[in-house]
mmCIF file of C-alpha atoms in Angstrom:
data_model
loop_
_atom_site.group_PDB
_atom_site.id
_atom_site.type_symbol
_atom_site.label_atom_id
_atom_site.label_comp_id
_atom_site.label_asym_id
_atom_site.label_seq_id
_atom_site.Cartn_x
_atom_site.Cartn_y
_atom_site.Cartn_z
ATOM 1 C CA UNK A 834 13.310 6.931 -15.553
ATOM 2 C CA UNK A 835 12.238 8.104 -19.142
ATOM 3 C CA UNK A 836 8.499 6.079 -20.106
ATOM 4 C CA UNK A 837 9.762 4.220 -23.043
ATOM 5 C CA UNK A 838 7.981 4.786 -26.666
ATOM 6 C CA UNK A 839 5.550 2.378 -27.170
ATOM 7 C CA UNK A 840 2.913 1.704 -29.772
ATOM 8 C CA UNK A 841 -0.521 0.251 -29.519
ATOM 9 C CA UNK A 842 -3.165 -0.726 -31.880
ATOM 10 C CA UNK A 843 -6.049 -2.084 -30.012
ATOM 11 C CA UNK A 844 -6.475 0.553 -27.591
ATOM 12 C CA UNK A 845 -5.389 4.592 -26.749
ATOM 13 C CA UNK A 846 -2.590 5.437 -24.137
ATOM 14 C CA UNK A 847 -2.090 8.811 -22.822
ATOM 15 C CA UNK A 848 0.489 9.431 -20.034
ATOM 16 C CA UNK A 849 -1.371 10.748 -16.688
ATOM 17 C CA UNK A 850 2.189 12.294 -15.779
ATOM 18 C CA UNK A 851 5.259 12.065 -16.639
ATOM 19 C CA UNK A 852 6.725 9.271 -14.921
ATOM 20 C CA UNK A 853 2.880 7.406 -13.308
ATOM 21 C CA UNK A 854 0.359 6.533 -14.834
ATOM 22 C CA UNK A 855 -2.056 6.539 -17.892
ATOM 23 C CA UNK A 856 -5.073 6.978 -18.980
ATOM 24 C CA UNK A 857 -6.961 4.067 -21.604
ATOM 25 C CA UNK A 858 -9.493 5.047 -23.523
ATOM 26 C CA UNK A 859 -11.100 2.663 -26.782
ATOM 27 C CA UNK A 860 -11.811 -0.150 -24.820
ATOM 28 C CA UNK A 861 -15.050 -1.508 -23.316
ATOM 29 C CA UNK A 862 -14.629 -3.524 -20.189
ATOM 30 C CA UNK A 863 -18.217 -4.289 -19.865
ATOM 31 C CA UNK A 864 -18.220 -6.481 -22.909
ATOM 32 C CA UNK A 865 -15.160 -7.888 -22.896
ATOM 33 C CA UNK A 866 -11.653 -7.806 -23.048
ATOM 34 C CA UNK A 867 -9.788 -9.818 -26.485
ATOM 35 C CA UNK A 868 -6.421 -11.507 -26.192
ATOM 36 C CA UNK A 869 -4.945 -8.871 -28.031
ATOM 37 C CA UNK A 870 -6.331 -6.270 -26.142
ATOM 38 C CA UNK A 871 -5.216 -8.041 -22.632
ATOM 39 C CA UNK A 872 -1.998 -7.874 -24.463
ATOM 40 C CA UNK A 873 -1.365 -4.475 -24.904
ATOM 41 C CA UNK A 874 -3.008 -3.120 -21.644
ATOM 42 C CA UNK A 875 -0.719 -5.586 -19.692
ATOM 43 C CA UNK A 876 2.339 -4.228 -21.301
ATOM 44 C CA UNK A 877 0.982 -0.599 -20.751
ATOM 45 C CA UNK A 878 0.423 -2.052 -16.579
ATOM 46 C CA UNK A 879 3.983 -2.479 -16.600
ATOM 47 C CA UNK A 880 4.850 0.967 -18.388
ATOM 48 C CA UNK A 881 3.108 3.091 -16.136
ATOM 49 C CA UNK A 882 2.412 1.358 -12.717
ATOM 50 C CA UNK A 883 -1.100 2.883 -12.760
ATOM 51 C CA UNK A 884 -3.777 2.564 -15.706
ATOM 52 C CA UNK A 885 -7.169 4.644 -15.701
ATOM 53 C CA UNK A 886 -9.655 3.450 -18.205
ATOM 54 C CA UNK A 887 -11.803 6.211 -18.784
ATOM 55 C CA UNK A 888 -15.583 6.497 -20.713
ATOM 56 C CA UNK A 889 -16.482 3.228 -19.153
ATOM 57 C CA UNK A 890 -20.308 1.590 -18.359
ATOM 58 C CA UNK A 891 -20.482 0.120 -15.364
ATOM 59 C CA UNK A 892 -19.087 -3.763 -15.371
ATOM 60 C CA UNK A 893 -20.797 -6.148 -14.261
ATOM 61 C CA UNK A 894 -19.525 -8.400 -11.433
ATOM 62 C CA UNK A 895 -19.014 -11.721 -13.804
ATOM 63 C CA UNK A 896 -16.725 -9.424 -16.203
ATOM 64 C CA UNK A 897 -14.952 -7.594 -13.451
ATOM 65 C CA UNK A 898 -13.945 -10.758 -12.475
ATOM 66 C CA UNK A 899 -13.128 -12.093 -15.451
ATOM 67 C CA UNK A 900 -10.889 -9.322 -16.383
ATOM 68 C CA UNK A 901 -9.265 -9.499 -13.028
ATOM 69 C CA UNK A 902 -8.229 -13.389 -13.890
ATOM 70 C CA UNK A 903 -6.645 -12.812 -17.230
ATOM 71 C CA UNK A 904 -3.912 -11.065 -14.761
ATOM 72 C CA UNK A 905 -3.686 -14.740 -12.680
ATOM 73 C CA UNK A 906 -5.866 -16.007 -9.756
ATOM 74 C CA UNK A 907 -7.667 -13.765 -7.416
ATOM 75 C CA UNK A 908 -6.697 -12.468 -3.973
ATOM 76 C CA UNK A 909 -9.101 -12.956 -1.404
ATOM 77 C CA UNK A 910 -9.260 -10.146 1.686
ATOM 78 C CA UNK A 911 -8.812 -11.921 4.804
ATOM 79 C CA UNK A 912 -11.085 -9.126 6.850
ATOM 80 C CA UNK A 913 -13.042 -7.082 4.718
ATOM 81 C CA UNK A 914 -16.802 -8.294 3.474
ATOM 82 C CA UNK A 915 -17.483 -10.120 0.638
ATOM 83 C CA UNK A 916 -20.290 -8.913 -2.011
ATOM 84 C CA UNK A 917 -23.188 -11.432 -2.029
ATOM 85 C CA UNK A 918 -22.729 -13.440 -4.573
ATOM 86 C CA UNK A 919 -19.400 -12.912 -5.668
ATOM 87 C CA UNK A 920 -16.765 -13.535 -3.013
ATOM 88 C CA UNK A 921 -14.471 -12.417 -5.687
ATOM 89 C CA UNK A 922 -15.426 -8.885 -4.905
ATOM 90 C CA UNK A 923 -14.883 -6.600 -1.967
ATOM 91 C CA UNK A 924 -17.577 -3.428 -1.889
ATOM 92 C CA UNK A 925 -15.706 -0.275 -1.231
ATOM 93 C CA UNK A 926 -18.129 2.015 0.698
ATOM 94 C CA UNK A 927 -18.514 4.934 2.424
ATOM 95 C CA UNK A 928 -21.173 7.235 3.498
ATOM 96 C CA UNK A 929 -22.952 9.162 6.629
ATOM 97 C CA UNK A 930 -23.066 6.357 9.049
ATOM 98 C CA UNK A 931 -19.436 5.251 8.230
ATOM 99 C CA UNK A 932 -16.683 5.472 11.290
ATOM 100 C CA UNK A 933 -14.104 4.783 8.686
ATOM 101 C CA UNK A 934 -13.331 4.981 4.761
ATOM 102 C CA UNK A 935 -10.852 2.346 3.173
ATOM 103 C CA UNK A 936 -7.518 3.537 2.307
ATOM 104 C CA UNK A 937 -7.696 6.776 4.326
ATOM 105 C CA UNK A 938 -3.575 6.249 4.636
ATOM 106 C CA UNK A 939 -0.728 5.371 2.312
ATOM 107 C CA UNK A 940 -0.927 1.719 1.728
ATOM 108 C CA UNK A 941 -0.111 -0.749 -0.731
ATOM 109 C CA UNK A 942 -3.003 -3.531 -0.766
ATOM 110 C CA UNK A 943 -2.950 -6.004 1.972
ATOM 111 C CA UNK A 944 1.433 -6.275 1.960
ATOM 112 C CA UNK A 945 0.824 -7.937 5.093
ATOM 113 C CA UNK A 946 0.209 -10.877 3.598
ATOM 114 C CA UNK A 947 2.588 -13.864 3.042
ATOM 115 C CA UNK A 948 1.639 -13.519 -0.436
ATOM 116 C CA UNK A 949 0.688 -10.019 -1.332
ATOM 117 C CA UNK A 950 -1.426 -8.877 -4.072
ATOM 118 C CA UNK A 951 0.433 -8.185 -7.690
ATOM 119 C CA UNK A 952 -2.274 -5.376 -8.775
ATOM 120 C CA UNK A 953 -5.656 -4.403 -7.858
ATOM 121 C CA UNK A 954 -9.004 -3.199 -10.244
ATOM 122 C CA UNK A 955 -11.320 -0.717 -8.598
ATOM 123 C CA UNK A 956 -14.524 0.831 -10.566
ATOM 124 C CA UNK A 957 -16.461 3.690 -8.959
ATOM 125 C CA UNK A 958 -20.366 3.627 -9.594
ATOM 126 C CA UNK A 959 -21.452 6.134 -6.971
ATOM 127 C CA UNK A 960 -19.477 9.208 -6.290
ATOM 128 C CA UNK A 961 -19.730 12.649 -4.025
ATOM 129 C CA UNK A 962 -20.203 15.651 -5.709
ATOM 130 C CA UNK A 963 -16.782 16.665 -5.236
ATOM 131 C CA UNK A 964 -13.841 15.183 -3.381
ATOM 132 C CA UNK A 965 -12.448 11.362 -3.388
ATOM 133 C CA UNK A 966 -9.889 11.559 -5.054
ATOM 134 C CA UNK A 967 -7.721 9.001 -4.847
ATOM 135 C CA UNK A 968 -3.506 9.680 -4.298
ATOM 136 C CA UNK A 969 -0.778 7.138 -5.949
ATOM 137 C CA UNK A 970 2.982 7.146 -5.841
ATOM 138 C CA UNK A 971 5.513 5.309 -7.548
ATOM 139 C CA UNK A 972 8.228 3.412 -5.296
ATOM 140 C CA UNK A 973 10.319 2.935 -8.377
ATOM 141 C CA UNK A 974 11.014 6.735 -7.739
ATOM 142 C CA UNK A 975 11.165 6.312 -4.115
ATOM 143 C CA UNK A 976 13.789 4.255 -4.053
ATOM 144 C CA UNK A 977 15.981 5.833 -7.153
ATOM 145 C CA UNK A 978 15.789 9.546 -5.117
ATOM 146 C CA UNK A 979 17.713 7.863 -2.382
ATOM 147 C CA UNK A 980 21.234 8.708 -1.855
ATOM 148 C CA UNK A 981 23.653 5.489 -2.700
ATOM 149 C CA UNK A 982 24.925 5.270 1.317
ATOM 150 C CA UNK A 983 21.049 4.952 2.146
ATOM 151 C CA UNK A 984 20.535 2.096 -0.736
ATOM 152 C CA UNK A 985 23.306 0.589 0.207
ATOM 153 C CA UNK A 986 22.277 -0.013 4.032
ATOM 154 C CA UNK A 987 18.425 -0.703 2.891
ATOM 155 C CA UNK A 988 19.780 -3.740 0.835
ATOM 156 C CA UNK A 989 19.236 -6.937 2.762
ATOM 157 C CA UNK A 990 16.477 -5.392 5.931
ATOM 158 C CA UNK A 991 13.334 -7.036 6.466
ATOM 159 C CA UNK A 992 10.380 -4.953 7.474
ATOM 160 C CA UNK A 993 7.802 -7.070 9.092
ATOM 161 C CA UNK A 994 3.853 -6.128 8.086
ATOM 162 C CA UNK A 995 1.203 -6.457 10.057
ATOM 163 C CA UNK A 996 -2.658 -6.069 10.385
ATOM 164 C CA UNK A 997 -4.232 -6.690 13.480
ATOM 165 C CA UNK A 998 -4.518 -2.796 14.566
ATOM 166 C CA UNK A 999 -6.373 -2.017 10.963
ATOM 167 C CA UNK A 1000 -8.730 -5.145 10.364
ATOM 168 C CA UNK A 1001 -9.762 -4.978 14.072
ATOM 169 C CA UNK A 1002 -13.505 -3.722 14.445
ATOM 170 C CA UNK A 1003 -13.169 -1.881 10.868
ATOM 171 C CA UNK A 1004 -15.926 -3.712 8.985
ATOM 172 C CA UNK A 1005 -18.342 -3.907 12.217
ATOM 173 C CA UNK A 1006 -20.668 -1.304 10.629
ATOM 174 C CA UNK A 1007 -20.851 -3.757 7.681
ATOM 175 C CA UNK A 1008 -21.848 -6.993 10.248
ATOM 176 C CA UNK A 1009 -18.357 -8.277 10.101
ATOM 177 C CA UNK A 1010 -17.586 -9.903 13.348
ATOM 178 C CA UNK A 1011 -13.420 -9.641 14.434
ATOM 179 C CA UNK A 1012 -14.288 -13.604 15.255
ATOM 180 C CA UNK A 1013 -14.655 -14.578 11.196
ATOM 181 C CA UNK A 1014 -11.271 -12.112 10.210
ATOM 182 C CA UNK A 1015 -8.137 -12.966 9.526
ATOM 183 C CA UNK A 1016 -5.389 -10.473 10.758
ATOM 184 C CA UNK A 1017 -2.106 -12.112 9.163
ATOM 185 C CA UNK A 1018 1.859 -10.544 9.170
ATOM 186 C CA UNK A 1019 4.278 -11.550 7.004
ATOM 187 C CA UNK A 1020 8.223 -10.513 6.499
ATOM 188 C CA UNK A 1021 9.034 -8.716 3.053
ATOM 189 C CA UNK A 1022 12.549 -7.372 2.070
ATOM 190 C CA UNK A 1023 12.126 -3.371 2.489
ATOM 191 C CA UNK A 1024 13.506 -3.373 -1.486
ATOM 192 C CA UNK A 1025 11.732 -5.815 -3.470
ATOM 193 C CA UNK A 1026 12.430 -6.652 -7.074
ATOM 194 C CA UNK A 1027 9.485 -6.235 -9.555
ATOM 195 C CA UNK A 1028 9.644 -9.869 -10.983
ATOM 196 C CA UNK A 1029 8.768 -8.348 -14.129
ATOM 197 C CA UNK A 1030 10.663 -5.313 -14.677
ATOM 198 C CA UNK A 1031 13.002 -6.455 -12.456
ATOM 199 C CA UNK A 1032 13.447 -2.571 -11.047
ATOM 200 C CA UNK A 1033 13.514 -2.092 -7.384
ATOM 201 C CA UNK A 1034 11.223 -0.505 -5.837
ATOM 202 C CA UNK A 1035 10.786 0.134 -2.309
ATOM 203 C CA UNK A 1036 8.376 -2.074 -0.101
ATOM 204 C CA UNK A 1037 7.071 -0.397 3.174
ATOM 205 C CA UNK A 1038 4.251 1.175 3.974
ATOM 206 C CA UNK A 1039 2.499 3.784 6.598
ATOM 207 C CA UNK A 1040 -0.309 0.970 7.144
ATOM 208 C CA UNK A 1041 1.069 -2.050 7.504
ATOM 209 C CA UNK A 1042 4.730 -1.890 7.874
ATOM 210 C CA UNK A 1043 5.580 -1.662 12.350
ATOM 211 C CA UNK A 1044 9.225 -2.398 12.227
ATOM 212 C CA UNK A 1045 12.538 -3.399 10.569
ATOM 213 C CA UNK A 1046 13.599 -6.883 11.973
ATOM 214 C CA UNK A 1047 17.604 -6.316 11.826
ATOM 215 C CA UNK A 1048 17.630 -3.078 13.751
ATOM 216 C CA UNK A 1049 16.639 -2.068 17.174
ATOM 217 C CA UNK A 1050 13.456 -0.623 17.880
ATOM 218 C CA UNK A 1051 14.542 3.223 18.391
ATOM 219 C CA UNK A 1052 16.971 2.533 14.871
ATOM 220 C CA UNK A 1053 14.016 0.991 13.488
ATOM 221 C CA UNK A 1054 11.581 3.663 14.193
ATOM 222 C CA UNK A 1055 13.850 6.473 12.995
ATOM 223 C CA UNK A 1056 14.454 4.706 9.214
ATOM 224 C CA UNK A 1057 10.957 3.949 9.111
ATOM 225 C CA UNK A 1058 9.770 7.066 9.610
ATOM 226 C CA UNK A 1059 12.572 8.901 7.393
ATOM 227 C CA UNK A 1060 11.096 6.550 4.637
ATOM 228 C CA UNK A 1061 7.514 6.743 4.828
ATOM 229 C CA UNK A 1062 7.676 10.512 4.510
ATOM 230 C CA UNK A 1063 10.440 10.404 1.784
ATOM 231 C CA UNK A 1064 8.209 8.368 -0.105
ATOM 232 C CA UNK A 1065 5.209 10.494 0.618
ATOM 233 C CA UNK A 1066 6.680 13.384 -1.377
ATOM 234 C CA UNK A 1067 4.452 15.415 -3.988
ATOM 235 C CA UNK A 1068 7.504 14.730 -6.612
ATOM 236 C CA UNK A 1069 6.535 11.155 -6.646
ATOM 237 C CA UNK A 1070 2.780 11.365 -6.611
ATOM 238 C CA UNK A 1071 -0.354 11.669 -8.779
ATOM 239 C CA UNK A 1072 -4.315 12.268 -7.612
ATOM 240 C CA UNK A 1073 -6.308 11.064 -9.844
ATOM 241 C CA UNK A 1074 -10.441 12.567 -10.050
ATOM 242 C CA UNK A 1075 -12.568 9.978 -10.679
ATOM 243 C CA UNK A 1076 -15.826 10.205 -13.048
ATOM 244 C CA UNK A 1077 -18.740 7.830 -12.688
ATOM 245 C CA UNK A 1078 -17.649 4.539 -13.991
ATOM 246 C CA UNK A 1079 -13.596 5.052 -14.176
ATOM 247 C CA UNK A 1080 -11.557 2.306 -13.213
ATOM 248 C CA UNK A 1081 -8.590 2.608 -11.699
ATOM 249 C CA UNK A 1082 -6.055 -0.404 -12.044
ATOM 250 C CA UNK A 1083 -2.875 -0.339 -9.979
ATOM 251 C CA UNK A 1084 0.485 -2.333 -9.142
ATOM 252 C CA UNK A 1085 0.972 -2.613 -5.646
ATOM 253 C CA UNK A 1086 4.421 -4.020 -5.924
ATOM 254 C CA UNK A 1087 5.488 -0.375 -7.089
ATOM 255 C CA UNK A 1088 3.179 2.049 -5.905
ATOM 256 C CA UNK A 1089 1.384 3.130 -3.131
ATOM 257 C CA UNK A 1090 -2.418 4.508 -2.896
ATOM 258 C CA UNK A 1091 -4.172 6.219 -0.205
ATOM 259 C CA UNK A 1092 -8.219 7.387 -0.915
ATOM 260 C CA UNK A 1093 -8.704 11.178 0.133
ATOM 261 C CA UNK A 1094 -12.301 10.700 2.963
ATOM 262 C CA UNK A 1095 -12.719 14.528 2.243
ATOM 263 C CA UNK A 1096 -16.768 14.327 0.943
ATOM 264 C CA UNK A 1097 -18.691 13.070 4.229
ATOM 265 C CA UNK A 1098 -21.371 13.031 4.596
ATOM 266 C CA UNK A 1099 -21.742 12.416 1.178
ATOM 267 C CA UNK A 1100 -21.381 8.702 -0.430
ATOM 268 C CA UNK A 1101 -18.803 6.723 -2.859
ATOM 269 C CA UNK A 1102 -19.299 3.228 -3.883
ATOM 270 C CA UNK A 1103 -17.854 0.865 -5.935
ATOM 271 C CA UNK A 1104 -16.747 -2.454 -7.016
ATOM 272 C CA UNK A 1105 -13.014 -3.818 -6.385
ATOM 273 C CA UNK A 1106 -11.419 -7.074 -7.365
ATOM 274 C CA UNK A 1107 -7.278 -8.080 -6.649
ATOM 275 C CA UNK A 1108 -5.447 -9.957 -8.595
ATOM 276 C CA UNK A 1109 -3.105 -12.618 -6.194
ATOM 277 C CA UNK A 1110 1.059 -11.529 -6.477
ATOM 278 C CA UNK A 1111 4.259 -13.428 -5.822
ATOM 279 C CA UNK A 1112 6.146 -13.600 -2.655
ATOM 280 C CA UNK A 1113 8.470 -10.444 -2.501
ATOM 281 C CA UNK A 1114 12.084 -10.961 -3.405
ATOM 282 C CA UNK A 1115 14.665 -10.093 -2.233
ATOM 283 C CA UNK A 1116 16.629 -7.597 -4.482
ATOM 284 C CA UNK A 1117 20.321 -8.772 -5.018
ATOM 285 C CA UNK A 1118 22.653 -6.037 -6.230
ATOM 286 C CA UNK A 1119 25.859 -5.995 -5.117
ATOM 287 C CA UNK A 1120 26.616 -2.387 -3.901
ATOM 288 C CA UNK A 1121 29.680 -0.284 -5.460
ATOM 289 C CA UNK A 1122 32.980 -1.191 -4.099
ATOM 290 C CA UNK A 1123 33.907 2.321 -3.181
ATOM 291 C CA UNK A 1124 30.620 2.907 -1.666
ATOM 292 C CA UNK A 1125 30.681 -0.645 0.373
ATOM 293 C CA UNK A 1126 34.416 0.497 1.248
ATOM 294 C CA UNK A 1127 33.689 4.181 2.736
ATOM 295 C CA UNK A 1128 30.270 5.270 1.636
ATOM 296 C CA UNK A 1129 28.017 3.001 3.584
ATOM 297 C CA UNK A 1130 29.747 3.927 6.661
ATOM 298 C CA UNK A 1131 29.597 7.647 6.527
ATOM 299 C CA UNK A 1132 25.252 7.291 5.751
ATOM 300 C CA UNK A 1133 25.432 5.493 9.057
ATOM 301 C CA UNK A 1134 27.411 7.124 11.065
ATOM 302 C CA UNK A 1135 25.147 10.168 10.441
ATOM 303 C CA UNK A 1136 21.900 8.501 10.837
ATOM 304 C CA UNK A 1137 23.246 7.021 14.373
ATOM 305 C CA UNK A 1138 24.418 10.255 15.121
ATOM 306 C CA UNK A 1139 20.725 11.717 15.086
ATOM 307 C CA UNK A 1140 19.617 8.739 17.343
ATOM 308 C CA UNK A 1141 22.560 8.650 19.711
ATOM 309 C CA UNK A 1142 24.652 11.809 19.001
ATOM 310 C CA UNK A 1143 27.308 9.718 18.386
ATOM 311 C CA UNK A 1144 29.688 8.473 15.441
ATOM 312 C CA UNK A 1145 30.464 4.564 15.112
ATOM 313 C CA UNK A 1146 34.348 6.107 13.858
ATOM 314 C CA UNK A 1147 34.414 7.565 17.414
ATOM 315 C CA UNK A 1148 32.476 5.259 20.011
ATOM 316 C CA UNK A 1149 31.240 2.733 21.109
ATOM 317 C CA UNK A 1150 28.598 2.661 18.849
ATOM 318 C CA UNK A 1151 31.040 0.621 16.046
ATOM 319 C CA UNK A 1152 30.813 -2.891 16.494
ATOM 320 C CA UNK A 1153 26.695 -2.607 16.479
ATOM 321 C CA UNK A 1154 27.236 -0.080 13.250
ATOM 322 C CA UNK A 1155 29.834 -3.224 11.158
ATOM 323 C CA UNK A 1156 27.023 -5.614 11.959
ATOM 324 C CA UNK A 1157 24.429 -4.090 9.865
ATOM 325 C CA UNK A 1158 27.171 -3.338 7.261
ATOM 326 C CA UNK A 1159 28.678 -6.836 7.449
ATOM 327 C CA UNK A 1160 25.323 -8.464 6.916
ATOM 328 C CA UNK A 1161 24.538 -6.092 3.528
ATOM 329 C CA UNK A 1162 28.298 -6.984 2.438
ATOM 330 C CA UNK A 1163 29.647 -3.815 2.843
ATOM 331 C CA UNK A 1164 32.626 -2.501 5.061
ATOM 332 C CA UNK A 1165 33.460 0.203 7.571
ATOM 333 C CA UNK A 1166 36.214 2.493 6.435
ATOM 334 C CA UNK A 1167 36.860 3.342 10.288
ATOM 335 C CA UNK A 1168 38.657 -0.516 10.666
ATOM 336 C CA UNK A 1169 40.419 -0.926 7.361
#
């Protein structure tokens, strides 16, 4: 999808890529952001998923968490460490004694919560001499690169996302005891609907996301799989370098993030705050009539065939195959 052409007066936009992301230069966050301002980078947040607001000081916690507010209330981690002070604010850090770097994977903030987070604002004060980049990609693309068969069989799963086997024992190098955590899982519709785009975008993730709740386990695994590398492509992605003081602002209900751990032993610290989201929705479009009537059927049949070797049209395989159409409102062309 084209970015549209828009104007801004209060502060400088220039596209990262073509399709994700932006840099925003002409703005101080340390002393403040106006109403107008807030305005403009909000409607740029929507634009281009992922905002980078270059030639910055570094913010002090009280602003950083004022910025983070004008976006709505703030999401609290249920494992990681709070800064002292400012349980607002969760410390990314990593350096020679760490067993573990945050975000080493693709992820999209904490989606295994009931109530994920809408965006989050991270601000690097301490960096490696080379190295940390951090990866994004867009979901929005994700989920327009797949074929209309595929689409159509997504529409209406559940992916369930959970937490236990990442929160457990990861902050014990930062005196975080497993006993004062909380590990939650929640159910979000694999497509979601960005409640303020309203595009689709797809909604799983390498971390969190262990299964699809409508299909069996070994149907589950394959899909899940096929996804998380489809929307691991280079096509859809962006690193970003970081210089001392960036922030990085992202939307987690359209893109994913992981943080390349390729500078140890060297450090890379900053300062993160997360703004709280909505609970996904469920996206709604009714599919093509043609591809309900014939199209749906024939992505199955050869996605089963890979698991099974075998074609609903020609075994037994059918009645389990209608089931998942049925439920998405679609139809099998081998019973009409």
């Amino acid at each position: 999808m084209a970015t549209p052409a828009v104007s801004y007066s209060r502060i400088e936009i220039r596209p990262y890529a073509p399709n994700l992301g932006a840099e925003v230069r002409g703005i101080s966050l340390a002393h403040g952001v106006s109403a107008q301002e807030f305005d403009e980078i909000r409607k740029a947040f929507l634009i281009h998923q992922v905002l980078f607001f270059r030639d910055q000081e570094e913010i002090p916690p009280c602003r950083h968490i004022e910025f983070g507010r004008m976006f709505g209330e703030l999401h609290a981690h249920p494992a990681a460490p709070a800064m002292e002070g400012y349980p607002e604010i969760f410390e990314i850090h990593a350096h020679r004694e760490s067993k573990v770097a945050n975000g080493e994977f693709w992820h999209s903030d904490v989606s295994c919560d009931e109530i994920p987070p809408l965006g989050t604002m991270l601000q690097l004060h301490i960096l490696p001499s080379s190295g940390g980049d951090t990866m994004f990609s867009d979901m929005y693309a994700a989920w327009d690169a797949l074929s209309a068969p595929m689409q159509n069989m997504l529409m209406g799963l559940t992916a369930t996302h959970e937490s236990a086997h990442v929160y457990l024992g990861r902050y014990a190098d930062r005196g975080q005891d497993d006993n004062n955590i909380s590990c939650p899982s929640a159910v979000h519709p694999i497509v979601r609907s960005h409640p303020d785009t309203k595009r689709q975008a797809l909604y799983i993730n390498r971390t969190f996301t262990t299964r699809i709740n409508e299909l069996s386990e070994e149907e589950g695994r394959v899909i899940l799989n096929m996804l998380f590398g489809h929307c691991e492509q280079i096509e859809f992605q962006i690193r970003f370098r970081w210089s001392r003081n960036d922030m990085a602002f992202w939307d987690n209900r359209c893109c994913m993030h992981r943080a390349i751990w390729d500078y140890w032993p060297e450090e890379r610290k900053g300062r993160r705050v997360t703004i709280k989201g909505d609970r996904p929705s469920q996206c709604t479009r009714d599919p093509d009539p043609l591809q309900r009537k014939s199209g749906v059927c024939h992505g199955i049949c050869k996605i089963r065939s890979r698991i099974r070797g075998k074609c609903c049209r020609r075994s037994a395989t059918l009645p389990a195959t209608c089931s998942i159409i049925n439920g998405i409102g679609g139809r099998c062309d081998a019973i009409r």
